[in-house]
mmCIF file of C-alpha atoms in Angstrom:
data_model
loop_
_atom_site.group_PDB
_atom_site.id
_atom_site.type_symbol
_atom_site.label_atom_id
_atom_site.label_comp_id
_atom_site.label_asym_id
_atom_site.label_seq_id
_atom_site.Cartn_x
_atom_site.Cartn_y
_atom_site.Cartn_z
ATOM 1 C CA UNK S 1 -47.112 -187.802 -72.187
ATOM 2 C CA UNK S 2 -48.371 -191.315 -72.823
ATOM 3 C CA UNK S 3 -45.861 -194.149 -72.828
ATOM 4 C CA UNK S 4 -46.256 -197.896 -73.190
ATOM 5 C CA UNK S 5 -43.187 -199.882 -72.199
ATOM 6 C CA UNK S 6 -42.999 -203.602 -72.897
ATOM 7 C CA UNK S 7 -40.701 -206.065 -71.192
ATOM 8 C CA UNK S 8 -40.267 -209.806 -70.793
ATOM 9 C CA UNK S 9 -39.303 -210.919 -74.269
ATOM 10 C CA UNK S 10 -36.405 -213.226 -74.949
ATOM 11 C CA UNK S 11 -35.264 -216.567 -76.284
ATOM 12 C CA UNK S 12 -37.037 -219.729 -75.183
ATOM 13 C CA UNK S 13 -37.164 -223.342 -76.309
ATOM 14 C CA UNK S 14 -40.298 -224.705 -77.931
ATOM 15 C CA UNK S 15 -42.763 -225.772 -75.268
ATOM 16 C CA UNK S 16 -41.507 -223.139 -72.861
ATOM 17 C CA UNK S 17 -43.173 -220.073 -71.391
ATOM 18 C CA UNK S 18 -42.669 -216.333 -71.250
ATOM 19 C CA UNK S 19 -44.613 -213.520 -69.653
ATOM 20 C CA UNK S 20 -44.708 -210.144 -71.326
ATOM 21 C CA UNK S 21 -45.544 -206.977 -69.439
ATOM 22 C CA UNK S 22 -46.679 -203.599 -70.713
ATOM 23 C CA UNK S 23 -46.659 -200.674 -68.327
ATOM 24 C CA UNK S 24 -48.680 -197.636 -69.349
ATOM 25 C CA UNK S 25 -48.022 -194.148 -68.047
ATOM 26 C CA UNK S 26 -49.623 -190.797 -68.677
ATOM 27 C CA UNK S 27 -53.230 -192.008 -68.713
ATOM 28 C CA UNK S 28 -55.376 -195.052 -68.167
ATOM 29 C CA UNK S 29 -56.922 -197.110 -70.925
ATOM 30 C CA UNK S 30 -60.069 -199.189 -71.091
ATOM 31 C CA UNK S 31 -58.814 -201.386 -73.918
ATOM 32 C CA UNK S 32 -55.338 -202.871 -74.115
ATOM 33 C CA UNK S 33 -54.121 -205.374 -76.640
ATOM 34 C CA UNK S 34 -51.148 -207.356 -77.833
ATOM 35 C CA UNK S 35 -50.116 -207.694 -81.444
ATOM 36 C CA UNK S 36 -47.155 -209.356 -83.112
ATOM 37 C CA UNK S 37 -45.226 -208.816 -86.282
ATOM 38 C CA UNK S 38 -42.660 -210.710 -88.324
ATOM 39 C CA UNK S 39 -40.472 -209.209 -91.062
ATOM 40 C CA UNK S 40 -42.402 -208.347 -94.203
ATOM 41 C CA UNK S 41 -45.785 -209.051 -92.672
ATOM 42 C CA UNK S 42 -48.538 -206.986 -91.158
ATOM 43 C CA UNK S 43 -48.998 -206.571 -87.451
ATOM 44 C CA UNK S 44 -51.334 -209.369 -86.320
ATOM 45 C CA UNK S 45 -53.783 -209.402 -83.449
ATOM 46 C CA UNK S 46 -52.911 -211.670 -80.517
ATOM 47 C CA UNK S 47 -55.140 -210.753 -77.580
ATOM 48 C CA UNK S 48 -57.224 -207.915 -76.153
ATOM 49 C CA UNK S 49 -58.573 -207.143 -72.721
ATOM 50 C CA UNK S 50 -61.158 -204.536 -71.841
ATOM 51 C CA UNK S 51 -62.238 -203.003 -68.564
ATOM 52 C CA UNK S 52 -65.418 -205.046 -68.820
ATOM 53 C CA UNK S 53 -66.147 -208.279 -70.617
ATOM 54 C CA UNK S 54 -64.105 -211.307 -71.522
ATOM 55 C CA UNK S 55 -60.753 -211.142 -73.285
ATOM 56 C CA UNK S 56 -60.482 -212.108 -76.933
ATOM 57 C CA UNK S 57 -57.709 -214.151 -78.515
ATOM 58 C CA UNK S 58 -56.482 -214.997 -81.964
ATOM 59 C CA UNK S 59 -57.322 -218.594 -82.841
ATOM 60 C CA UNK S 60 -53.627 -219.404 -83.118
ATOM 61 C CA UNK S 61 -53.006 -218.659 -79.428
ATOM 62 C CA UNK S 62 -56.251 -219.750 -77.769
ATOM 63 C CA UNK S 63 -55.617 -222.141 -74.923
ATOM 64 C CA UNK S 64 -51.925 -221.215 -74.772
ATOM 65 C CA UNK S 65 -51.838 -217.458 -74.099
ATOM 66 C CA UNK S 66 -53.581 -215.538 -71.347
ATOM 67 C CA UNK S 67 -53.993 -211.764 -71.213
ATOM 68 C CA UNK S 68 -54.573 -210.042 -67.896
ATOM 69 C CA UNK S 69 -54.402 -206.560 -66.434
ATOM 70 C CA UNK S 70 -53.569 -204.916 -63.138
ATOM 71 C CA UNK S 71 -55.321 -201.560 -63.156
ATOM 72 C CA UNK S 72 -53.639 -200.491 -59.929
ATOM 73 C CA UNK S 73 -50.315 -200.739 -61.761
ATOM 74 C CA UNK S 74 -51.723 -199.646 -65.138
ATOM 75 C CA UNK S 75 -50.100 -202.762 -66.592
ATOM 76 C CA UNK S 76 -51.225 -205.491 -68.955
ATOM 77 C CA UNK S 77 -49.618 -208.916 -69.154
ATOM 78 C CA UNK S 78 -49.438 -211.680 -71.705
ATOM 79 C CA UNK S 79 -48.667 -215.110 -70.304
ATOM 80 C CA UNK S 80 -47.470 -217.318 -73.140
ATOM 81 C CA UNK S 81 -47.300 -221.065 -72.572
ATOM 82 C CA UNK S 82 -46.489 -223.994 -74.827
ATOM 83 C CA UNK S 83 -44.644 -221.679 -77.157
ATOM 84 C CA UNK S 84 -44.034 -222.730 -80.743
ATOM 85 C CA UNK S 85 -41.421 -221.558 -83.253
ATOM 86 C CA UNK S 86 -44.213 -219.875 -85.210
ATOM 87 C CA UNK S 87 -44.813 -217.605 -82.210
ATOM 88 C CA UNK S 88 -41.472 -215.949 -82.961
ATOM 89 C CA UNK S 89 -42.126 -212.256 -83.601
ATOM 90 C CA UNK S 90 -41.842 -208.780 -82.194
ATOM 91 C CA UNK S 91 -44.688 -208.341 -79.754
ATOM 92 C CA UNK S 92 -46.306 -204.937 -79.377
ATOM 93 C CA UNK S 93 -48.572 -203.593 -76.692
ATOM 94 C CA UNK S 94 -51.354 -201.233 -77.772
ATOM 95 C CA UNK S 95 -53.851 -199.095 -75.889
ATOM 96 C CA UNK S 96 -57.074 -197.288 -76.677
ATOM 97 C CA UNK S 97 -60.148 -195.750 -75.113
ATOM 98 C CA UNK S 98 -62.167 -195.735 -78.334
ATOM 99 C CA UNK S 99 -61.596 -199.135 -79.963
ATOM 100 C CA UNK S 100 -64.723 -201.180 -80.692
ATOM 101 C CA UNK S 101 -63.546 -204.771 -80.761
ATOM 102 C CA UNK S 102 -59.864 -204.022 -80.329
ATOM 103 C CA UNK S 103 -58.787 -206.774 -82.686
ATOM 104 C CA UNK S 104 -57.433 -204.574 -85.457
ATOM 105 C CA UNK S 105 -54.249 -202.536 -85.277
ATOM 106 C CA UNK S 106 -55.909 -199.483 -86.836
ATOM 107 C CA UNK S 107 -58.158 -199.168 -83.770
ATOM 108 C CA UNK S 108 -55.244 -198.201 -81.544
ATOM 109 C CA UNK S 109 -53.583 -194.837 -81.147
ATOM 110 C CA UNK S 110 -50.876 -195.772 -78.684
ATOM 111 C CA UNK S 111 -48.152 -198.367 -79.139
ATOM 112 C CA UNK S 112 -45.139 -199.619 -77.278
ATOM 113 C CA UNK S 113 -41.718 -200.041 -78.812
ATOM 114 C CA UNK S 114 -42.010 -203.824 -79.100
ATOM 115 C CA UNK S 115 -40.200 -206.730 -77.506
ATOM 116 C CA UNK S 116 -38.631 -209.629 -79.378
ATOM 117 C CA UNK S 117 -39.810 -213.157 -78.666
ATOM 118 C CA UNK S 118 -37.804 -215.966 -80.229
ATOM 119 C CA UNK S 119 -38.841 -219.597 -79.879
ATOM 120 C CA UNK S 120 -36.176 -222.110 -80.822
ATOM 121 C CA UNK S 121 -37.153 -225.510 -82.153
#
């Protein structure tokens, strides 16, 4: 049974940092991504990392967020620096072995339960 379990969310002041983790179990994935969602809005792409090639980022987080993976631990991370109040959202980890670009939620078949990130101004 495949499970994705996120951790690391919380409350932080603007300008601060958080690191999210997503541990996968049950199988390995070549493409893992992070998305975020606020009430009443669609789930938005944040970052994606593939087994090969460079990561991709949403324009809104470029230069502030870094996605990385530890394949030995089957875990993907999202280091978030210089956080802004507009980064407040529930952050979801997603995984796929068939996604093309991995920047759209519909490309993923596996999702974590989400972790809340709140950035206070």
